[in-house]
Amino acid sequence: MVYEVYMRIMVGLPIAQHVLPDVLKGFHDSLGVAHDAPADEVYAVLRDAAPKHKRHEPDRQRYELALEAHVDALWDVDCALSGSTDGLADARATQLWVGVRIEQMEHTARIESPVQFVRPKVLRKGDLSMGSDFSRELGPELYKQFRHATQMYQRARLQIEGDAITRTKKLPTSRQHEVAWVMTRWLVPVK
């Protein structure tokens, strides 16, 4: 199946799974839609609320930016989704990672096993170099974004990690994880 793949490289950790339904319910309440509303209805509400000059932007992108603004207002952190859904965050099928966003990448790909593909990848020191196996795995179309992430790792790693630890210290995060450099993937089927 062909998916739109939305990847983020960030420094952080996931929100505890028992907290995610309340976050998503609060987000949908702030939009004025039911918490189980279909994607088309949520997208229509967001499209109507957008300024006229931004209505041509993709619906999924508008949704992600609105969710990020909601999470930022709650906790003053960046966020990223990891999982495979129909275009909306789903407490059963996604994880919400919080911390400091480094870079965002998007592309379309044919993926045979999405369950294995969406698992967040913890990035080690060797992964964040331009000659790594991981950089070749991403391919040439994501070169610019990956290069920016490697430069951030080389130049400001300690400051970024300290900021992520400070921002996530008081949040209801998963106790099974430590703050780390990760790449999250959110898959949305192409219609």
Short mmCIF file of C-alpha atoms in Angstrom, two decimals, residues 26-168:
data_model
loop_
_atom_site.label_atom_id
_atom_site.label_comp_id
_atom_site.label_asym_id
_atom_site.label_seq_id
_atom_site.Cartn_x
_atom_site.Cartn_y
_atom_site.Cartn_z
CA GLY A 26 -9.31 18.14 24.82
CA PHE A 27 -8.00 18.97 21.34
CA HIS A 28 -11.24 17.90 19.65
CA ASP A 29 -13.29 19.76 22.28
CA SER A 30 -11.29 22.92 21.52
CA LEU A 31 -12.24 22.49 17.85
CA GLY A 32 -15.89 21.94 18.71
CA VAL A 33 -16.13 18.41 17.24
CA ALA A 34 -16.91 15.08 18.84
CA HIS A 35 -13.88 13.10 20.03
CA ASP A 36 -14.77 10.29 17.61
CA ALA A 37 -15.53 12.56 14.64
CA PRO A 38 -14.36 11.34 11.21
CA ALA A 39 -11.34 12.92 9.54
CA ASP A 40 -13.42 14.75 6.92
CA GLU A 41 -15.45 16.55 9.59
CA VAL A 42 -12.37 17.60 11.58
CA TYR A 43 -10.61 18.76 8.42
CA ALA A 44 -13.66 20.80 7.38
CA VAL A 45 -13.74 22.59 10.76
CA LEU A 46 -10.03 23.39 10.54
CA ARG A 47 -10.35 24.53 6.91
CA ASP A 48 -13.23 26.87 7.78
CA ALA A 49 -11.27 28.37 10.69
CA ALA A 50 -8.15 28.96 8.57
CA PRO A 51 -7.49 32.34 6.95
CA LYS A 52 -8.43 32.48 3.26
CA HIS A 53 -4.82 32.58 2.09
CA LYS A 54 -4.08 29.29 3.92
CA ARG A 55 -7.06 27.22 2.76
CA HIS A 56 -5.12 25.70 -0.12
CA GLU A 57 -2.72 23.91 2.26
CA PRO A 58 -3.11 20.14 2.77
CA ASP A 59 -5.70 19.14 5.39
CA ARG A 60 -3.40 16.70 7.17
CA GLN A 61 -0.73 19.38 7.57
CA ARG A 62 -3.29 21.83 8.98
CA TYR A 63 -4.45 19.15 11.45
CA GLU A 64 -0.91 18.41 12.61
CA LEU A 65 -0.11 22.10 13.13
CA ALA A 66 -3.32 22.60 15.12
CA LEU A 67 -2.55 19.56 17.31
CA GLU A 68 0.98 20.84 17.85
CA ALA A 69 -0.34 24.27 18.86
CA HIS A 70 -2.74 22.61 21.33
CA VAL A 71 0.04 20.51 22.91
CA ASP A 72 2.35 23.53 23.00
CA ALA A 73 -0.32 25.55 24.82
CA LEU A 74 -0.75 22.72 27.35
CA TRP A 75 2.89 22.00 28.12
CA ASP A 76 5.25 24.32 26.14
CA VAL A 77 6.83 21.47 24.13
CA ASP A 78 7.12 20.39 20.51
CA CYS A 79 5.40 17.16 19.57
CA ALA A 80 5.39 14.44 16.93
CA LEU A 81 3.05 11.57 16.11
CA SER A 82 4.17 8.01 15.57
CA GLY A 83 1.86 5.36 14.16
CA SER A 84 -0.44 4.55 11.27
CA THR A 85 -3.87 6.18 11.06
CA ASP A 86 -6.45 7.54 8.60
CA GLY A 87 -5.16 11.11 9.04
CA LEU A 88 -6.19 11.86 12.63
CA ALA A 89 -4.36 11.02 15.83
CA ASP A 90 -5.85 7.94 17.46
CA ALA A 91 -5.08 6.98 21.06
CA ARG A 92 -5.08 3.27 20.17
CA ALA A 93 -2.87 3.48 17.06
CA THR A 94 -0.46 6.36 17.72
CA GLN A 95 2.08 7.61 20.20
CA LEU A 96 2.58 11.29 20.97
CA TRP A 97 6.25 12.18 21.46
CA VAL A 98 7.13 15.42 23.23
CA GLY A 99 10.36 17.36 23.54
CA VAL A 100 12.34 19.48 21.08
CA ARG A 101 11.79 19.11 17.32
CA ILE A 102 14.95 19.10 15.22
CA GLU A 103 13.73 18.49 11.66
CA GLN A 104 10.61 17.42 9.76
CA MET A 105 10.53 15.39 6.53
CA GLU A 106 7.70 14.19 4.31
CA HIS A 107 7.56 11.80 1.38
CA THR A 108 5.34 9.18 -0.24
CA ALA A 109 6.39 5.52 -0.26
CA ARG A 110 5.11 2.01 -0.83
CA ILE A 111 5.34 0.17 2.49
CA GLU A 112 4.64 -3.54 2.80
CA SER A 113 4.75 -3.84 6.61
CA PRO A 114 3.63 -0.57 8.21
CA VAL A 115 3.57 -2.02 11.74
CA GLN A 116 7.35 -2.47 11.74
CA PHE A 117 8.01 0.73 9.80
CA VAL A 118 6.24 3.10 12.24
CA ARG A 119 8.21 1.99 15.28
CA PRO A 120 10.20 5.04 16.50
CA LYS A 121 13.92 4.70 15.83
CA VAL A 122 16.29 5.80 18.58
CA LEU A 123 19.20 7.50 16.83
CA ARG A 124 22.67 6.70 18.07
CA LYS A 125 25.81 8.76 17.55
CA GLY A 126 26.79 6.88 14.38
CA ASP A 127 23.31 7.29 12.84
CA LEU A 128 23.60 11.07 12.86
CA SER A 129 26.48 11.38 10.42
CA MET A 130 26.29 11.97 6.68
CA GLY A 131 28.01 8.69 5.76
CA SER A 132 25.94 6.42 7.99
CA ASP A 133 23.82 3.49 6.86
CA PHE A 134 20.82 5.39 8.22
CA SER A 135 21.49 8.37 5.92
CA ARG A 136 21.61 6.03 2.91
CA GLU A 137 18.37 4.42 4.08
CA LEU A 138 16.62 7.81 3.94
CA GLY A 139 17.73 8.47 0.38
CA PRO A 140 18.81 11.56 -1.55
CA GLU A 141 15.42 13.33 -1.50
CA LEU A 142 15.74 13.90 2.27
CA TYR A 143 19.41 14.93 2.15
CA LYS A 144 18.91 18.60 3.11
CA GLN A 145 16.74 17.89 6.16
CA PHE A 146 19.00 15.09 7.40
CA ARG A 147 22.09 17.25 6.97
CA HIS A 148 20.47 19.94 9.13
CA ALA A 149 19.76 17.34 11.85
CA THR A 150 23.37 16.11 11.81
CA GLN A 151 24.65 19.68 12.12
CA MET A 152 22.36 20.27 15.10
CA TYR A 153 23.68 17.09 16.72
CA GLN A 154 27.30 18.12 16.17
CA ARG A 155 26.97 21.76 17.22
CA ALA A 156 24.32 21.92 19.93
CA ARG A 157 23.63 18.40 21.21
CA LEU A 158 24.13 19.15 24.90
CA GLN A 159 22.02 22.32 24.86
CA ILE A 160 19.19 20.60 22.94
CA GLU A 161 19.20 17.58 25.26
CA GLY A 162 19.21 19.87 28.32
CA ASP A 163 16.27 21.83 26.92
CA ALA A 164 14.34 18.61 26.20
CA ILE A 165 14.97 17.31 29.73
CA THR A 166 13.82 20.62 31.25
CA ARG A 167 10.66 20.75 29.10
CA THR A 168 9.62 17.15 29.74
#
